[in-house]
Amino acid sequence: MIYKEFRDLKLSSLGLGCMRLPTVDGQDAVIDTAATARMVQYAFDHGINYFDTAWMYHSGNSETVMGQILSNYPRESFYLASKFPGFTPENLSDPAKIFERQLEKCQTTYFDFYLLHSITDTNIDGYMDEKYGLVPYLLEQKKAGRIRHLGFSSHGSVASIRRLLDTYGKDLEFCQIQLNWFDWKYQNAQAKVALLNKYHVPIWVMEPVRGGRLVNLDEADAAKLNDLRPGVTNPEWAFRFLQSIEGVTMVLSGMSNMEQLQQNIETYNTEKPLNEQEFAAIMNIADAMIAKNNVPCTACSYCVEHCPVGIAIPEIIKLYNALSEGSTDKPGIPGPADCVACGKCRFVCPQGIDVPKVMADYASKL
């Protein structure tokens, strides 16, 4: 396992993201605890020491399950990260209530890493509103030793990240962004990396394979890459890209089964960044993918938690995107025509997708 230095810590370059843990019968809220425990043991045995969960992952059950499993290991043998869900406005009114509950669920007295979660252009005002006192409260917890390192995750623009750093930069020690070879241009991740490096803020990576999209490449695209590095898998290309980016300290992968975990650990036993030819080739593939103009859903399911109708939005968007490739598969019930356009999904979507607009367009084509 490759390790990176952060302050006085030695962190595994690959961390276990706990948003896509194994589930029972595909039910996101029902985590397969036994399978997850086996993965955690394998991760420990092969050098992973960083585990990343959050308040709303797996409908609120990720923190609980990870707390149960990690309680079997010495607390000083791993680093635990969680996040404050301020992107849901009602959570901002009582940060102490949520923070205390998170410690309880995770069966710990402190978080090694704690983040302001999913800051975007639409919710940053709430995070920074002095009437809530969120950042001062978290700094109090840090002073008390209940947070060891404070940072933030962002799906927002360069301007929003700069605004947050200009206000709280001396207190925020790291930033977690969506970074992969598709979003290098598509979501202007290149500029975000440049900004964070300018401010000397270490980079944590989320969505390294973009919810699986960069694993399931077209055969022609995969063949182009294989010509450059024979035998390299699609996921490995995604991670080798990240090894090429200045400032990256931690890469979080939401691994859902033992095979993914084993493959990714094997990749992170060595550091083999892309050369110029390989970087250019993968950017050309990204340009072609961007030109298809598909809806950029990563299936995080934040929207599902807030849908009053219970629409399986990521599955609907997947079918919607498949229309351009000639698919005739039909959505289940409730479907796009059942959308009430309340906009709750749009507010919490990290990708900024106008979900009601997609639902309306899809319904008109059925």
XYZ file of C-alpha atoms in Angstrom:
366
model
C 0.000 0.000 0.000
C 1.222 3.473 -0.886
C 1.064 5.950 1.994
C 0.934 9.738 1.975
C 1.966 12.163 4.689
C -0.644 14.483 6.149
C 0.448 16.636 9.072
C 2.005 14.067 11.390
C -0.059 11.167 10.021
C 0.667 8.405 7.550
C -2.510 7.790 5.523
C -3.140 4.980 3.082
C -3.470 6.554 -0.373
C -6.621 4.493 -0.907
C -9.456 4.918 1.548
C -12.624 2.857 1.899
C -15.637 4.992 1.025
C -18.758 3.811 2.826
C -21.504 5.131 0.545
C -21.711 2.003 -1.627
C -21.297 -0.853 0.829
C -22.640 -4.347 0.021
C -26.420 -4.457 0.440
C -29.103 -7.105 0.797
C -31.150 -7.681 -2.367
C -30.101 -4.320 -3.788
C -31.835 -2.372 -0.988
C -29.630 0.657 -0.354
C -30.848 1.043 3.227
C -30.107 -2.590 4.147
C -26.355 -3.071 4.430
C -24.957 -6.593 4.311
C -23.087 -6.315 7.595
C -21.294 -9.647 7.325
C -19.987 -8.921 3.825
C -18.954 -5.431 4.895
C -17.103 -6.816 7.925
C -15.132 -9.180 5.684
C -14.187 -6.282 3.424
C -13.082 -4.156 6.383
C -10.911 -6.998 7.669
C -9.335 -7.428 4.231
C -8.764 -3.671 4.040
C -6.997 -3.696 7.412
C -4.925 -6.727 6.450
C -3.739 -4.994 3.261
C -2.886 -1.569 4.579
C -6.012 0.599 4.314
C -6.338 2.748 7.417
C -8.891 5.398 6.339
C -12.665 4.873 6.442
C -15.090 7.522 5.184
C -18.776 7.576 6.102
C -21.496 10.236 6.398
C -24.816 11.032 8.054
C -27.027 10.110 5.116
C -25.126 7.251 3.439
C -27.303 4.160 3.038
C -30.319 6.058 4.402
C -28.456 6.842 7.595
C -27.225 3.315 8.255
C -23.620 3.570 7.075
C -22.375 5.281 10.234
C -24.140 2.725 12.422
C -22.777 -0.311 10.593
C -19.264 1.071 10.341
C -19.386 1.946 14.031
C -20.322 -1.624 14.881
C -17.596 -3.133 12.713
C -14.788 -0.730 13.579
C -15.473 -1.126 17.302
C -13.745 -4.507 16.975
C -10.427 -2.812 16.155
C -8.162 -0.681 18.346
C -9.279 2.909 17.929
C -5.759 4.132 17.215
C -5.362 1.623 14.340
C -7.545 3.534 11.867
C -8.716 6.979 10.835
C -12.457 7.619 10.743
C -14.114 10.398 8.758
C -17.690 11.618 8.763
C -19.477 14.762 7.632
C -22.024 17.364 8.682
C -25.100 17.344 6.372
C -25.688 21.078 6.118
C -26.898 20.802 2.527
C -30.265 19.892 4.082
C -31.265 23.286 5.575
C -33.188 21.941 8.561
C -30.019 20.257 9.841
C -28.296 23.608 10.329
C -30.513 24.700 13.218
C -29.002 22.253 15.728
C -25.525 21.041 14.716
C -24.806 19.689 18.200
C -27.734 17.269 18.008
C -26.464 15.727 14.791
C -22.799 15.696 15.793
C -23.495 13.971 19.113
C -25.664 11.407 17.368
C -22.917 10.728 14.829
C -20.401 10.009 17.570
C -22.925 7.656 19.151
C -23.670 5.834 15.889
C -19.976 5.455 15.098
C -19.245 4.250 18.648
C -16.388 6.689 19.056
C -15.460 9.691 21.161
C -13.839 11.595 18.280
C -13.550 11.814 14.498
C -10.087 11.860 13.016
C -11.453 13.772 10.022
C -14.697 15.710 9.846
C -16.083 17.620 6.872
C -18.684 20.179 5.911
C -20.548 17.934 3.490
C -21.230 18.575 -0.204
C -20.953 22.345 -0.400
C -22.432 23.650 -3.643
C -23.289 27.011 -5.147
C -26.890 26.599 -3.970
C -26.225 25.706 -0.322
C -23.017 27.565 0.582
C -24.930 30.498 2.061
C -26.476 28.228 4.675
C -23.129 26.749 5.619
C -21.663 30.243 6.065
C -24.657 31.907 7.712
C -23.496 33.218 11.082
C -26.916 32.701 12.653
C -26.345 28.933 12.614
C -22.825 29.132 13.989
C -21.863 25.852 12.358
C -18.162 26.428 11.765
C -17.613 28.001 15.219
C -19.359 25.008 16.792
C -17.157 22.540 14.894
C -14.041 24.493 15.836
C -15.113 24.164 19.480
C -15.304 20.395 18.993
C -11.864 20.436 17.426
C -10.472 22.380 20.358
C -12.000 19.784 22.668
C -10.302 16.963 20.728
C -13.520 15.517 19.332
C -12.498 16.492 15.804
C -8.833 16.022 14.966
C -8.851 17.525 11.452
C -11.570 19.695 9.900
C -12.169 19.988 6.160
C -14.936 20.197 3.604
C -16.256 18.400 0.550
C -17.481 20.368 -2.426
C -19.367 19.856 -5.648
C -19.483 23.599 -6.139
C -17.779 25.949 -8.541
C -14.263 27.320 -8.251
C -15.816 30.572 -7.017
C -17.612 28.812 -4.144
C -14.496 26.932 -3.083
C -12.481 30.152 -3.151
C -15.166 31.965 -1.152
C -15.083 29.312 1.570
C -11.282 29.276 1.715
C -11.069 33.058 1.839
C -13.389 33.026 4.860
C -12.334 29.889 6.752
C -9.112 28.870 5.043
C -6.979 28.978 8.175
C -9.298 26.452 9.830
C -10.033 24.064 6.934
C -7.190 21.597 6.524
C -8.253 19.593 3.453
C -10.820 19.587 0.659
C -12.641 16.635 -0.884
C -13.702 17.111 -4.512
C -15.158 15.034 -7.319
C -12.078 14.286 -9.356
C -11.692 11.836 -12.214
C -10.563 11.960 -15.826
C -14.081 12.680 -17.127
C -14.701 15.595 -14.741
C -11.244 17.034 -15.336
C -12.958 19.080 -18.045
C -16.672 18.352 -17.596
C -16.901 19.811 -14.081
C -13.778 21.941 -14.350
C -11.935 19.803 -11.818
C -8.663 20.939 -13.354
C -9.301 24.509 -12.172
C -10.367 23.297 -8.723
C -7.129 21.347 -8.368
C -5.136 24.422 -9.405
C -6.976 26.566 -6.838
C -6.447 24.092 -3.994
C -2.784 23.734 -4.841
C -2.458 27.523 -4.878
C -3.959 27.663 -1.376
C -1.808 24.668 -0.309
C -4.880 22.633 0.628
C -4.405 18.840 0.364
C -6.877 17.154 -1.979
C -9.141 14.269 -1.052
C -10.793 12.559 -4.042
C -14.366 11.269 -4.274
C -16.021 9.594 -7.262
C -12.725 8.399 -8.793
C -14.622 6.164 -11.247
C -17.695 8.430 -11.381
C -20.164 6.009 -9.856
C -18.918 3.203 -12.119
C -19.201 5.157 -15.385
C -15.441 5.016 -15.970
C -15.400 1.291 -15.324
C -18.036 0.485 -17.938
C -16.358 2.017 -20.969
C -17.341 1.323 -24.543
C -15.347 -1.551 -25.995
C -13.727 0.741 -28.554
C -12.553 3.170 -25.874
C -11.239 0.363 -23.708
C -9.348 -1.027 -26.692
C -7.653 2.335 -27.308
C -6.390 2.392 -23.744
C -5.320 -1.234 -23.854
C -3.119 -0.444 -26.854
C -1.216 2.008 -24.653
C -0.917 -0.171 -21.542
C -1.917 -3.751 -22.295
C -3.671 -5.526 -19.462
C -4.563 -2.390 -17.493
C -8.193 -2.483 -16.333
C -10.601 0.415 -16.702
C -10.644 1.106 -12.930
C -6.861 1.060 -12.872
C -6.767 3.738 -15.581
C -8.937 5.927 -13.358
C -6.607 5.514 -10.386
C -3.413 5.947 -12.438
C -4.888 9.223 -13.683
C -5.283 10.378 -10.087
C -1.709 9.374 -9.333
C -0.747 11.895 -12.025
C -2.439 14.866 -10.330
C -0.469 17.192 -8.076
C -1.807 17.634 -4.567
C -3.830 14.429 -4.260
C -3.367 12.882 -0.815
C -6.372 10.597 -0.381
C -8.474 8.685 -2.938
C -11.795 7.380 -1.638
C -13.457 4.567 -3.516
C -16.953 3.326 -2.694
C -16.202 -0.357 -3.176
C -19.258 -2.603 -3.126
C -17.730 -6.073 -3.093
C -14.559 -7.940 -2.291
C -13.443 -8.153 -5.913
C -13.431 -4.373 -6.303
C -11.561 -3.990 -3.026
C -8.918 -6.528 -4.002
C -8.372 -5.004 -7.437
C -8.060 -1.476 -6.109
C -5.660 -2.468 -3.356
C -3.538 -4.225 -5.964
C -3.461 -1.000 -7.978
C -2.380 1.005 -4.942
C 0.543 -1.259 -4.214
C 2.404 0.718 -6.885
C 2.461 4.276 -8.184
C 2.413 4.443 -11.984
C 1.206 7.862 -13.161
C 0.220 8.449 -16.780
C 2.711 9.725 -19.308
C 1.860 12.572 -21.693
C 0.632 10.285 -24.470
C -1.618 8.337 -22.111
C -2.995 11.515 -20.538
C -3.824 12.934 -23.965
C -5.520 9.691 -25.041
C -7.757 9.556 -21.996
C -8.687 13.234 -22.440
C -9.728 12.504 -26.029
C -12.035 9.766 -24.798
C -13.448 12.135 -22.182
C -14.150 14.749 -24.868
C -16.120 12.204 -26.890
C -18.112 11.150 -23.824
C -18.913 14.757 -22.956
C -20.152 15.326 -26.510
C -22.850 12.671 -25.967
C -24.455 15.079 -23.486
C -25.882 12.412 -21.175
C -27.298 13.393 -17.784
C -24.279 13.189 -15.406
C -25.845 11.133 -12.603
C -23.445 9.186 -10.345
C -26.231 7.247 -8.553
C -25.404 8.667 -5.117
C -29.160 8.489 -4.307
C -29.233 11.716 -2.273
C -32.267 12.665 -4.354
C -34.159 9.480 -3.507
C -34.052 10.334 0.197
C -35.928 13.568 -0.517
C -38.411 12.434 -3.166
C -41.964 12.573 -1.726
C -43.211 10.200 -4.432
C -40.506 7.564 -3.975
C -39.141 7.652 -7.526
C -35.941 5.643 -7.999
C -34.370 8.649 -9.713
C -30.904 7.214 -10.514
C -32.474 4.182 -12.201
C -34.839 6.410 -14.176
C -31.956 8.613 -15.338
C -29.978 5.533 -16.351
C -32.863 4.453 -18.586
C -33.244 8.011 -19.874
C -29.595 8.109 -20.910
C -29.976 4.731 -22.617
C -32.617 6.192 -24.950
C -29.872 7.846 -26.972
C -28.357 4.423 -27.571
C -31.616 2.969 -28.851
C -32.786 1.230 -25.680
C -36.491 0.443 -25.426
C -36.479 -0.529 -21.732
C -39.317 1.067 -19.793
C -39.185 2.544 -16.273
C -41.095 1.019 -13.404
C -43.625 2.617 -11.111
C -43.432 5.280 -9.807
C -41.934 6.632 -12.998
C -41.044 9.994 -14.543
C -44.700 10.926 -15.099
C -45.257 10.714 -11.326
C -42.775 13.504 -10.574
C -44.505 16.405 -8.793
C -41.658 18.847 -9.614
C -41.208 19.845 -5.970
C -37.514 20.501 -6.590
C -36.251 18.890 -3.377
C -34.101 16.509 -5.405
C -32.562 19.335 -7.383
C -31.475 21.150 -4.224
C -29.518 18.201 -2.799
C -28.102 16.827 -6.078
C -24.281 17.090 -5.940
C -24.153 17.157 -9.754
C -26.603 20.042 -10.039
C -29.004 18.028 -12.209
C -32.401 19.607 -12.879
C -34.182 16.351 -12.069
C -37.781 17.604 -12.578
C -36.805 18.795 -16.071
C -35.324 15.391 -16.896
C -38.409 13.617 -15.559
C -40.713 15.826 -17.626
C -38.669 15.298 -20.780
C -38.523 11.546 -20.243
C -42.277 11.345 -19.594
C -42.934 13.168 -22.865
C -40.960 10.524 -24.757
C -42.727 7.480 -23.329
